[in-house]
Amino acid sequence: SQKIEQNSEALNIQEGKTATLTCNYTNYSPAYLQWYRQDPGRGPVFLLLIRENEKEKRKERLKVTFDTTLKQSLFHITASQPADSATYLCALPRDSNYQLIWGAGTKLIIKP
Amino acid sequence: ETGVTQTPRHLVMGMTNKKSLKCEQHLGHNAMYWYKQSAKKPLELMFVYNFKEQTENNSVPSRFSPECPNSSHLFLHLHTLQPEDSALYLCASSPSTSGESDTQYFGPGTRLTVL
């Protein structure tokens, strides 16, 4: 069955630098992949969706790439700010239907 | 605010108690979901409702019982829970379950502690 791997270790980045988070999946390539942000004590909030035929997607300071050969998506935050500190989750549809399966998330800490 | 509300935000219950979690969405969506989130683990999908009909039950123990009286409201009835059921329970909604790229909108969750 499909599995998603995200770095379980927290990522510490200096303010102003680019933060890069990784999402790897193990089996079939999904039709799309989504990224969400989750703050402590809150539900995830949708950020970006990238489809299998798109190599890159941007939204303000956010950029997502999708490499179906490597079975990997990278999530970049440029000019990072302390307010970007949160846990970032990736999600993609299961093989049998469109229900999402989720990574455990990577905690990002932006230090001033 | 995402347009999805959950009550209560925190709940402490004993193993013999019966309680219910409530979720309401104000987005006009047709699909609603219950997820369980334990520390450092991926979100676990529990139940899916589409147009008030349950379309998925991910082998959830019968001590969790969902109810969806209409497309805007979703309940999770809890009965004789175990301490390992302590977690954050998240409700989400989406326009439907048939769209390949339907984004899910989450409520703030209910932090459940079972003593």
GROMACS .gro file of C-alpha atoms in nm:
model
  227
    1SER     CA    1   0.000   0.000   0.000
    2GLN     CA    2   0.105   0.357  -0.052
    3LYS     CA    3   0.316   0.512   0.222
    4ILE     CA    4   0.431   0.868   0.275
    5GLU     CA    5   0.755   0.964   0.443
    6GLN     CA    6   0.833   1.306   0.581
    7ASN     CA    7   1.128   1.399   0.799
    8SER     CA    8   1.025   1.333   1.155
    9GLU     CA    9   1.303   1.552   1.292
   10ALA     CA   10   1.228   1.920   1.334
   11LEU     CA   11   1.389   2.150   1.079
   12ASN     CA   12   1.557   2.461   1.221
   13ILE     CA   13   1.613   2.744   0.975
   14GLN     CA   14   1.748   3.094   1.021
   15GLU     CA   15   1.506   3.374   0.941
   16GLY     CA   16   1.545   3.498   0.585
   17LYS     CA   17   1.678   3.167   0.452
   18THR     CA   18   1.491   2.919   0.235
   19ALA     CA   19   1.333   2.625   0.411
   20THR     CA   20   1.295   2.302   0.213
   21LEU     CA   21   1.077   2.014   0.327
   22THR     CA   22   1.058   1.672   0.168
   23CYS     CA   23   0.771   1.434   0.103
   24ASN     CA   24   0.851   1.090  -0.036
   25TYR     CA   25   0.600   0.827  -0.138
   26THR     CA   26   0.664   0.462  -0.201
   27ASN     CA   27   0.440   0.311  -0.465
   28TYR     CA   28   0.233   0.442  -0.753
   29SER     CA   29   0.256   0.804  -0.858
   30PRO     CA   30  -0.056   0.993  -0.752
   31ALA     CA   31  -0.253   1.220  -0.979
   32TYR     CA   32  -0.180   1.508  -0.743
   33LEU     CA   33  -0.027   1.591  -0.408
   34GLN     CA   34  -0.133   1.848  -0.151
   35TRP     CA   35   0.054   2.041   0.118
   36TYR     CA   36  -0.105   2.163   0.439
   37ARG     CA   37   0.012   2.368   0.734
   38GLN     CA   38  -0.084   2.281   1.091
   39ASP     CA   39  -0.033   2.505   1.392
   40PRO     CA   40  -0.040   2.367   1.749
   41GLY     CA   41  -0.394   2.301   1.868
   42ARG     CA   42  -0.544   2.365   1.524
   43GLY     CA   43  -0.652   2.165   1.223
   44PRO     CA   44  -0.447   2.153   0.903
   45VAL     CA   45  -0.491   2.437   0.654
   46PHE     CA   46  -0.455   2.377   0.279
   47LEU     CA   47  -0.164   2.554   0.111
   48LEU     CA   48  -0.095   2.416  -0.236
   49LEU     CA   49  -0.188   2.136  -0.474
   50ILE     CA   50   0.037   2.013  -0.752
   51ARG     CA   51  -0.070   1.773  -1.026
   52GLU     CA   52   0.142   1.495  -1.176
   53ASN     CA   53   0.187   1.684  -1.502
   54GLU     CA   54   0.311   1.997  -1.322
   55LYS     CA   55   0.675   2.014  -1.226
   56GLU     CA   56   0.642   2.325  -1.014
   57LYS     CA   57   0.374   2.538  -0.847
   58ARG     CA   58   0.417   2.874  -0.675
   59LYS     CA   59   0.214   3.084  -0.437
   60GLU     CA   60   0.376   3.396  -0.296
   61ARG     CA   61   0.683   3.276  -0.101
   62LEU     CA   62   0.585   2.910  -0.138
   63LYS     CA   63   0.703   2.673  -0.409
   64VAL     CA   64   0.622   2.306  -0.454
   65THR     CA   65   0.789   2.064  -0.693
   66PHE     CA   66   0.676   1.718  -0.794
   67ASP     CA   67   0.922   1.460  -0.931
   68THR     CA   68   0.738   1.142  -1.030
   69THR     CA   69   1.065   0.969  -1.116
   70LEU     CA   70   1.206   1.023  -0.769
   71LYS     CA   71   0.859   0.982  -0.613
   72GLN     CA   72   0.917   1.300  -0.424
   73SER     CA   73   0.771   1.643  -0.364
   74LEU     CA   74   0.971   1.933  -0.223
   75PHE     CA   75   0.810   2.225  -0.043
   76HIS     CA   76   1.009   2.549  -0.029
   77ILE     CA   77   0.949   2.863   0.174
   78THR     CA   78   1.171   3.149   0.061
   79ALA     CA   79   1.263   3.447   0.281
   80SER     CA   80   1.138   3.248   0.579
   81GLN     CA   81   0.986   3.427   0.879
   82PRO     CA   82   0.925   3.317   1.238
   83ALA     CA   83   0.552   3.318   1.156
   84ASP     CA   84   0.621   3.032   0.913
   85SER     CA   85   0.701   2.807   1.208
   86ALA     CA   86   0.450   2.522   1.204
   87THR     CA   87   0.415   2.158   1.107
   88TYR     CA   88   0.379   2.095   0.735
   89LEU     CA   89   0.190   1.791   0.610
   90CYS     CA   90   0.177   1.637   0.266
   91ALA     CA   91  -0.117   1.430   0.148
   92LEU     CA   92  -0.203   1.235  -0.164
   93PRO     CA   93  -0.494   1.022  -0.283
   94ARG     CA   94  -0.510   0.649  -0.213
   95ASP     CA   95  -0.494   0.418  -0.510
   96SER     CA   96  -0.853   0.292  -0.483
   97ASN     CA   97  -1.032   0.622  -0.448
   98TYR     CA   98  -0.970   0.986  -0.387
   99GLN     CA   99  -0.945   0.962  -0.009
  100LEU     CA  100  -0.628   1.126   0.112
  101ILE     CA  101  -0.350   0.954   0.301
  102TRP     CA  102  -0.120   1.173   0.504
  103GLY     CA  103   0.240   1.206   0.606
  104ALA     CA  104   0.320   1.253   0.975
  105GLY     CA  105   0.444   1.604   0.901
  106THR     CA  106   0.768   1.793   0.951
  107LYS     CA  107   0.796   2.058   1.220
  108LEU     CA  108   0.960   2.373   1.090
  109ILE     CA  109   1.116   2.623   1.329
  110ILE     CA  110   1.228   2.960   1.194
  111LYS     CA  111   1.469   3.130   1.430
  112PRO     CA  112   1.492   3.512   1.438
  113GLU     CA  113  -1.163   3.062   1.059
  114THR     CA  114  -1.203   2.781   0.809
  115GLY     CA  115  -1.582   2.758   0.824
  116VAL     CA  116  -1.571   2.431   1.018
  117THR     CA  117  -1.642   2.438   1.391
  118GLN     CA  118  -1.600   2.164   1.647
  119THR     CA  119  -1.724   2.131   2.003
  120PRO     CA  120  -1.604   2.073   2.261
  121ARG     CA  121  -1.244   2.179   2.209
  122HIS     CA  122  -1.128   1.970   2.504
  123LEU     CA  123  -1.286   1.663   2.660
  124VAL     CA  124  -1.177   1.444   2.949
  125MET     CA  125  -1.377   1.129   3.004
  126GLY     CA  126  -1.362   0.806   3.194
  127MET     CA  127  -1.371   0.470   3.020
  128THR     CA  128  -1.733   0.413   3.118
  129ASN     CA  129  -1.864   0.749   3.002
  130LYS     CA  130  -2.067   0.829   2.693
  131LYS     CA  131  -1.997   1.155   2.517
  132SER     CA  132  -2.041   1.306   2.172
  133LEU     CA  133  -1.826   1.529   1.954
  134LYS     CA  134  -1.998   1.776   1.726
  135CYS     CA  135  -1.885   1.923   1.396
  136GLU     CA  136  -2.060   2.185   1.185
  137GLN     CA  137  -1.953   2.325   0.850
  138HIS     CA  138  -2.076   2.651   0.699
  139LEU     CA  139  -1.922   2.603   0.355
  140GLY     CA  140  -2.203   2.430   0.170
  141HIS     CA  141  -1.992   2.119   0.129
  142ASN     CA  142  -2.137   1.775   0.071
  143ALA     CA  143  -1.863   1.557   0.221
  144MET     CA  144  -1.755   1.538   0.584
  145TYR     CA  145  -1.480   1.340   0.752
  146TRP     CA  146  -1.361   1.230   1.095
  147TYR     CA  147  -0.989   1.189   1.150
  148LYS     CA  148  -0.785   1.079   1.449
  149GLN     CA  149  -0.447   1.245   1.504
  150SER     CA  150  -0.206   1.099   1.757
  151ALA     CA  151   0.126   1.258   1.845
  152LYS     CA  152   0.385   1.227   1.568
  153LYS     CA  153   0.162   0.998   1.365
  154PRO     CA  154  -0.015   1.064   1.033
  155LEU     CA  155  -0.379   1.159   1.028
  156GLU     CA  156  -0.592   0.844   1.038
  157LEU     CA  157  -0.914   0.860   0.841
  158MET     CA  158  -1.200   0.717   1.044
  159PHE     CA  159  -1.525   0.788   0.862
  160VAL     CA  160  -1.641   0.961   0.545
  161TYR     CA  161  -1.989   1.087   0.469
  162ASN     CA  162  -2.094   1.204   0.124
  163PHE     CA  163  -2.440   1.358   0.087
  164LYS     CA  164  -2.522   1.225   0.438
  165GLU     CA  165  -2.438   0.868   0.342
  166GLN     CA  166  -2.148   0.691   0.504
  167THR     CA  167  -1.907   0.592   0.229
  168GLU     CA  168  -1.612   0.478   0.435
  169ASN     CA  169  -1.544   0.317   0.769
  170ASN     CA  170  -1.175   0.246   0.811
  171SER     CA  171  -1.209  -0.052   1.044
  172VAL     CA  172  -1.292   0.176   1.332
  173PRO     CA  173  -1.389   0.003   1.659
  174SER     CA  174  -1.761   0.007   1.737
  175ARG     CA  175  -1.701   0.220   2.046
  176PHE     CA  176  -1.688   0.508   1.795
  177SER     CA  177  -2.023   0.569   1.628
  178PRO     CA  178  -2.069   0.845   1.370
  179GLU     CA  179  -2.391   1.022   1.284
  180CYS     CA  180  -2.459   1.261   0.997
  181PRO     CA  181  -2.813   1.404   1.017
  182ASN     CA  182  -2.754   1.647   0.729
  183SER     CA  183  -2.472   1.771   0.509
  184SER     CA  184  -2.376   2.042   0.756
  185HIS     CA  185  -2.353   1.844   1.077
  186LEU     CA  186  -2.148   1.547   1.184
  187PHE     CA  187  -2.129   1.379   1.523
  188LEU     CA  188  -1.899   1.121   1.674
  189HIS     CA  189  -2.054   0.932   1.962
  190LEU     CA  190  -1.807   0.785   2.208
  191HIS     CA  191  -1.876   0.491   2.437
  192THR     CA  192  -1.650   0.284   2.666
  193LEU     CA  193  -1.331   0.425   2.522
  194GLN     CA  194  -0.981   0.310   2.606
  195PRO     CA  195  -0.686   0.525   2.718
  196GLU     CA  196  -0.521   0.464   2.377
  197ASP     CA  197  -0.812   0.648   2.218
  198SER     CA  198  -0.677   0.971   2.363
  199ALA     CA  199  -0.590   1.192   2.066
  200LEU     CA  200  -0.692   1.498   1.867
  201TYR     CA  201  -1.010   1.429   1.672
  202LEU     CA  202  -1.043   1.640   1.362
  203CYS     CA  203  -1.347   1.702   1.148
  204ALA     CA  204  -1.307   1.811   0.787
  205SER     CA  205  -1.530   1.890   0.493
  206SER     CA  206  -1.487   1.912   0.117
  207PRO     CA  207  -1.718   1.994  -0.175
  208SER     CA  208  -1.754   1.624  -0.248
  209THR     CA  209  -1.556   1.302  -0.249
  210SER     CA  210  -1.568   1.255  -0.623
  211GLY     CA  211  -1.347   1.540  -0.732
  212GLU     CA  212  -0.988   1.438  -0.782
  213SER     CA  213  -0.855   1.749  -0.629
  214ASP     CA  214  -1.104   1.839  -0.357
  215THR     CA  215  -0.933   2.032  -0.084
  216GLN     CA  216  -1.030   1.948   0.272
  217TYR     CA  217  -1.117   2.215   0.526
  218PHE     CA  218  -1.054   2.124   0.887
  219GLY     CA  219  -1.202   2.228   1.216
  220PRO     CA  220  -0.981   2.308   1.516
  221GLY     CA  221  -1.022   1.960   1.660
  222THR     CA  222  -1.130   1.815   1.993
  223ARG     CA  223  -0.848   1.715   2.227
  224LEU     CA  224  -0.978   1.397   2.392
  225THR     CA  225  -0.827   1.244   2.703
  226VAL     CA  226  -0.954   0.908   2.826
  227LEU     CA  227  -0.870   0.829   3.186
   0.00000   0.00000   0.00000
